């Protein structure tokens, strides 16, 4: 962040912890701390201003903070995260409830049981720790119901992967460090892993990692896969393959645009344009292997786009799309390192037309 000048932000988990700390402090002491300071898992101590507060003496207290994601393009940036705290009988501990805008887990495979509010394990522990600290400081028992809600959360959740993962009714309260790093890959990769977990828990033996919505539609049309077998791989081919290496399924279909999958064929595991480029010299060499003469190979090496290389070769009867798909499949099998996962690959153009395929092949 020092190098880029981008501003970090706070996770929904940190916001929920701050709101809970303020609410429980008011419930026990009669006053809301504003700003309220919390301790994050790595020791940082940020302060949060309260955007709303309400106290019904002895019955409940509600505090809210505005989620600030910094310079990260986070769908929850600006959302109002509320925590309502109510006393419970001694011995109850901390009980979590999903308020409006927070989802409920409806499928196995996530790190929370079915039926639980979608407040992830690290935020839960942060909240428990801060409840205990406030109880020790102000003489409370620490036995409380904590209801987390997010204004307009159900609407915001439609822009996330929650519906596909079986988290219904709203957002998840997330965060492992409490800090949002601008343009961080961690949230996307974590969603990929949870997608694999959900698919395995549902008994799926065939999943598809797709670079986008167009390739996903093609994978569904070709293989008839259900929604919970679809992984929003995006540019993170390596994340899919490395997680399946440790948590295998019988078969993986990799589907994506020709240019992106040519990067995988060349050995890149991050397919984003800022971190890997289409290697037209590599494509020219593949074309030679497919029977291209030097004139065609030179034209491939000089092409403007990856898709143009396919078109040039198709016009001359050279199956460059199939060669890229097969080479990408072999690269994927190399990353899987013998894990019991068969891999097939589908390359598409922008319109969703299949321009290359490689049939399923198992471990080397």
XYZ file of C-alpha atoms in Angstrom:
364
model
C 0.000 0.000 0.000
C 2.968 2.315 0.588
C 4.119 1.593 -2.971
C 0.737 2.107 -4.621
C -0.619 4.899 -2.454
C -3.913 3.026 -2.100
C -5.873 3.263 1.146
C -6.745 0.137 3.139
C -10.170 -0.420 4.692
C -11.972 -2.543 7.267
C -13.775 -5.849 6.846
C -17.428 -6.379 7.703
C -16.146 -8.556 10.556
C -14.183 -5.646 12.031
C -17.204 -3.350 11.640
C -19.492 -5.878 13.319
C -17.002 -6.258 16.175
C -16.802 -2.501 16.681
C -20.588 -2.147 16.629
C -20.996 -5.030 19.089
C -18.368 -3.611 21.447
C -20.089 -0.236 21.484
C -23.540 -1.759 21.961
C -22.530 -4.067 24.807
C -20.628 -1.244 26.509
C -23.797 0.859 26.424
C -25.956 -2.041 27.601
C -23.760 -2.478 30.699
C -22.600 1.091 31.301
C -25.322 3.276 29.864
C -23.055 5.186 27.435
C -21.887 4.436 23.899
C -18.145 4.870 23.330
C -17.761 7.022 20.215
C -15.411 6.384 18.607
C -15.085 2.780 19.701
C -11.671 1.102 19.578
C -11.158 -2.610 18.954
C -8.161 -4.915 18.698
C -7.667 -6.797 15.445
C -6.170 -10.316 15.230
C -2.686 -8.959 14.431
C -2.765 -6.352 17.188
C -3.813 -3.198 15.340
C -6.231 -0.965 17.262
C -8.441 1.039 14.887
C -11.200 3.361 16.089
C -14.657 3.469 14.498
C -17.133 6.343 14.619
C -20.721 5.365 15.341
C -23.288 6.150 12.665
C -26.311 5.141 14.747
C -27.081 4.111 18.307
C -30.121 3.136 20.380
C -30.396 2.027 24.000
C -33.373 0.430 25.709
C -32.111 0.171 29.278
C -31.719 -3.403 30.461
C -33.251 -4.873 27.322
C -31.048 -4.156 24.301
C -28.554 -1.802 22.746
C -27.870 -1.190 19.057
C -24.832 0.456 17.503
C -23.895 0.816 13.844
C -20.798 1.757 11.841
C -20.334 2.508 8.158
C -18.173 -0.015 6.316
C -15.146 1.717 4.795
C -13.386 -0.575 2.308
C -10.701 1.996 1.529
C -9.720 1.930 -2.140
C -10.887 -1.643 -2.661
C -13.840 -2.059 -5.083
C -15.869 -3.832 -2.401
C -19.631 -4.224 -2.896
C -20.146 -3.537 0.824
C -18.265 -0.215 0.828
C -20.510 2.347 2.503
C -22.886 -0.237 3.950
C -24.267 0.310 7.447
C -23.319 -2.632 9.697
C -25.459 -2.885 12.832
C -25.157 -4.959 15.987
C -28.009 -5.333 18.463
C -26.996 -6.883 21.781
C -29.490 -8.394 24.223
C -28.805 -10.036 27.615
C -29.260 -13.803 27.984
C -29.466 -16.080 31.039
C -26.167 -17.007 32.700
C -24.329 -19.804 30.930
C -25.737 -18.971 27.492
C -22.473 -17.586 26.155
C -22.526 -15.509 22.969
C -25.347 -16.501 20.614
C -25.321 -15.122 17.083
C -28.433 -14.153 15.139
C -28.816 -13.048 11.522
C -30.637 -9.749 11.332
C -31.961 -8.140 8.150
C -29.361 -8.197 5.379
C -27.216 -10.986 6.846
C -27.465 -14.405 5.230
C -28.117 -17.841 6.665
C -26.167 -20.976 5.709
C -28.415 -23.444 3.854
C -25.890 -25.905 2.387
C -23.165 -28.045 3.954
C -19.517 -27.533 3.076
C -19.010 -24.068 4.557
C -17.123 -23.446 7.809
C -20.475 -22.995 9.599
C -23.287 -25.504 10.165
C -26.482 -25.316 8.132
C -28.943 -22.938 9.765
C -26.297 -20.676 11.295
C -26.012 -16.957 10.553
C -23.311 -16.257 7.969
C -20.927 -14.708 10.464
C -17.615 -16.389 9.737
C -15.423 -18.024 12.400
C -12.813 -15.263 12.769
C -15.355 -12.440 13.185
C -17.235 -14.633 15.666
C -14.081 -15.053 17.723
C -13.309 -11.327 17.522
C -16.808 -10.544 18.776
C -16.583 -13.129 21.581
C -13.216 -11.727 22.697
C -14.518 -8.160 22.806
C -17.715 -9.168 24.613
C -15.546 -10.905 27.224
C -13.327 -7.840 27.581
C -16.297 -5.494 28.045
C -17.902 -7.921 30.518
C -14.710 -8.112 32.569
C -14.326 -4.335 32.582
C -17.946 -3.441 33.417
C -19.037 -6.420 35.487
C -21.219 -8.241 32.993
C -21.687 -11.986 32.536
C -20.812 -12.048 28.825
C -24.000 -13.997 28.097
C -25.604 -12.143 25.207
C -27.434 -12.494 21.935
C -25.638 -10.627 19.149
C -27.769 -9.863 16.119
C -25.783 -8.573 13.158
C -27.579 -6.827 10.313
C -26.559 -4.859 7.223
C -28.809 -2.244 5.698
C -29.769 -3.303 2.138
C -27.626 -6.409 2.614
C -30.005 -8.739 0.824
C -29.857 -6.548 -2.269
C -26.061 -6.240 -2.069
C -25.691 -10.016 -1.705
C -27.081 -10.519 -5.202
C -23.764 -9.118 -6.468
C -21.774 -11.714 -4.499
C -21.357 -15.485 -4.701
C -23.510 -16.048 -1.612
C -26.583 -17.368 -3.474
C -24.449 -19.923 -5.317
C -22.813 -21.028 -2.070
C -26.190 -21.478 -0.407
C -25.988 -18.400 1.816
C -29.459 -16.933 1.521
C -31.067 -13.746 2.775
C -28.085 -11.439 2.736
C -24.355 -10.918 3.063
C -21.676 -12.811 4.936
C -19.768 -11.137 7.761
C -16.194 -11.788 6.691
C -12.571 -11.111 7.534
C -9.514 -12.900 8.854
C -7.312 -9.901 9.693
C -9.956 -7.180 9.968
C -8.212 -5.194 7.233
C -9.246 -4.917 3.579
C -6.203 -4.694 1.308
C -7.033 -2.766 -1.898
C -7.507 -5.044 -4.894
C -6.748 -8.049 -2.732
C -7.096 -11.491 -4.315
C -7.741 -13.194 -0.996
C -11.525 -12.817 -0.930
C -11.908 -14.225 -4.441
C -9.606 -17.150 -3.723
C -11.440 -17.860 -0.473
C -14.723 -17.964 -2.398
C -13.205 -20.453 -4.848
C -12.219 -22.694 -1.955
C -15.652 -22.443 -0.379
C -17.173 -23.290 -3.761
C -15.135 -26.499 -3.890
C -16.152 -27.313 -0.318
C -19.840 -26.833 -1.101
C -19.614 -28.950 -4.261
C -17.885 -31.786 -2.399
C -20.374 -31.623 0.469
C -23.211 -31.864 -2.066
C -21.641 -35.022 -3.500
C -20.579 -33.435 -6.790
C -17.866 -35.411 -8.556
C -17.511 -33.035 -11.511
C -16.883 -29.301 -11.159
C -16.096 -26.561 -13.659
C -13.688 -23.670 -13.186
C -14.691 -20.883 -15.582
C -13.036 -17.569 -16.372
C -16.346 -15.745 -16.873
C -20.063 -15.949 -17.509
C -19.737 -16.784 -21.214
C -17.491 -19.793 -20.649
C -19.651 -20.849 -17.704
C -22.722 -21.014 -19.930
C -20.787 -23.171 -22.391
C -19.601 -25.536 -19.637
C -23.178 -25.948 -18.432
C -24.437 -26.574 -21.969
C -21.727 -29.162 -22.682
C -21.772 -31.022 -19.362
C -25.162 -30.222 -17.810
C -23.583 -29.230 -14.506
C -25.726 -27.891 -11.636
C -25.084 -24.463 -10.155
C -23.287 -25.740 -7.069
C -20.692 -27.467 -9.276
C -19.652 -24.177 -10.912
C -16.557 -22.367 -9.632
C -16.109 -18.672 -10.449
C -12.428 -19.166 -11.259
C -11.872 -15.800 -12.919
C -8.141 -15.327 -13.395
C -7.196 -17.616 -10.509
C -6.545 -20.935 -12.222
C -3.790 -21.705 -9.756
C -6.142 -21.271 -6.788
C -8.575 -23.822 -8.240
C -5.884 -26.360 -9.071
C -3.950 -26.063 -5.814
C -7.095 -26.434 -3.708
C -8.293 -29.429 -5.729
C -4.860 -30.953 -5.293
C -5.599 -31.115 -1.559
C -9.375 -31.637 -1.860
C -9.894 -33.602 -5.090
C -13.022 -34.365 -7.078
C -13.191 -36.911 -9.868
C -13.285 -34.407 -12.720
C -12.533 -30.764 -13.420
C -13.594 -28.890 -16.533
C -11.625 -25.720 -17.194
C -13.524 -23.380 -19.496
C -12.449 -19.943 -20.619
C -11.558 -17.526 -23.324
C -8.898 -18.706 -25.732
C -6.429 -15.951 -24.820
C -6.645 -16.601 -21.076
C -6.298 -20.351 -21.476
C -3.315 -19.850 -23.765
C -1.647 -18.287 -20.720
C -2.425 -21.391 -18.670
C -1.010 -23.499 -21.505
C 2.187 -21.430 -21.282
C 2.447 -22.159 -17.556
C 0.834 -19.085 -16.000
C -1.486 -19.696 -13.046
C -2.670 -16.093 -12.669
C -4.407 -15.151 -15.899
C -4.970 -11.447 -15.223
C -3.722 -9.131 -17.946
C -1.586 -7.169 -15.484
C 0.261 -10.301 -14.365
C 0.574 -12.434 -17.499
C 0.461 -11.808 -21.223
C -0.492 -13.845 -24.290
C 2.764 -15.236 -25.672
C 2.318 -15.237 -29.439
C 5.746 -16.784 -29.937
C 4.551 -19.703 -27.824
C 1.380 -19.910 -29.929
C 3.460 -19.868 -33.106
C 5.443 -22.850 -31.822
C 2.215 -24.712 -31.012
C 0.990 -23.929 -34.522
C 4.166 -25.436 -35.964
C 3.509 -28.598 -33.975
C 0.063 -28.670 -35.541
C 1.442 -28.494 -39.069
C 1.784 -24.761 -39.708
C 4.415 -23.706 -42.195
C 6.809 -20.865 -41.415
C 4.666 -18.291 -43.157
C 1.670 -19.119 -40.966
C 3.819 -19.370 -37.833
C 5.214 -15.908 -38.535
C 1.693 -14.554 -39.014
C 0.660 -16.065 -35.670
C 3.663 -14.514 -33.932
C 2.769 -11.106 -35.404
C -1.000 -11.287 -34.751
C -2.707 -8.503 -32.820
C -4.739 -10.724 -30.502
C -4.910 -14.273 -29.289
C -8.224 -14.797 -31.060
C -6.672 -13.680 -34.357
C -4.124 -16.488 -34.039
C -6.981 -19.018 -33.856
C -8.666 -17.529 -36.887
C -5.463 -17.518 -38.921
C -4.827 -21.155 -38.100
C -8.427 -22.267 -38.643
C -8.346 -20.809 -42.139
C -5.345 -23.035 -42.918
C -6.628 -26.170 -41.214
C -4.303 -25.978 -38.188
C -6.164 -26.829 -34.933
C -4.496 -24.241 -32.728
C -7.504 -24.068 -30.383
C -7.348 -27.792 -29.685
C -3.581 -27.615 -29.223
C -3.930 -24.821 -26.665
C -6.673 -26.737 -24.849
C -4.571 -29.909 -24.687
C -1.487 -28.024 -23.521
C -3.519 -26.179 -20.887
C -4.923 -29.497 -19.702
C -1.404 -30.898 -19.366
C -0.274 -27.800 -17.462
C -3.229 -28.213 -15.100
C -2.389 -31.873 -14.517
C 1.149 -30.823 -13.695
C -0.109 -28.476 -10.967
C -2.385 -31.218 -9.612
C 0.723 -33.391 -9.090
C -0.984 -36.729 -9.417
C -4.112 -35.877 -7.459
C -7.001 -38.113 -8.596
C -8.637 -35.449 -10.780
C -9.310 -35.882 -14.497
C -9.174 -32.608 -16.435
C -10.787 -31.485 -19.688
C -10.526 -28.020 -21.240
C -12.889 -25.918 -23.363
C -11.677 -22.738 -25.108
C -14.275 -20.251 -26.343
C -14.351 -16.955 -28.198
C -16.171 -13.838 -26.976
C -19.447 -15.024 -28.470
C -19.253 -18.359 -26.646
C -18.325 -20.423 -29.706
C -16.043 -23.325 -28.853
C -12.706 -22.839 -30.626
C -10.742 -25.595 -28.894
C -11.308 -28.671 -26.753
C -9.270 -31.305 -25.006
C -10.930 -34.459 -23.705
C -10.594 -35.508 -20.096
C -7.282 -36.998 -19.035
C -6.423 -38.287 -15.599
C -3.306 -38.057 -13.452
C 0.030 -38.485 -15.120
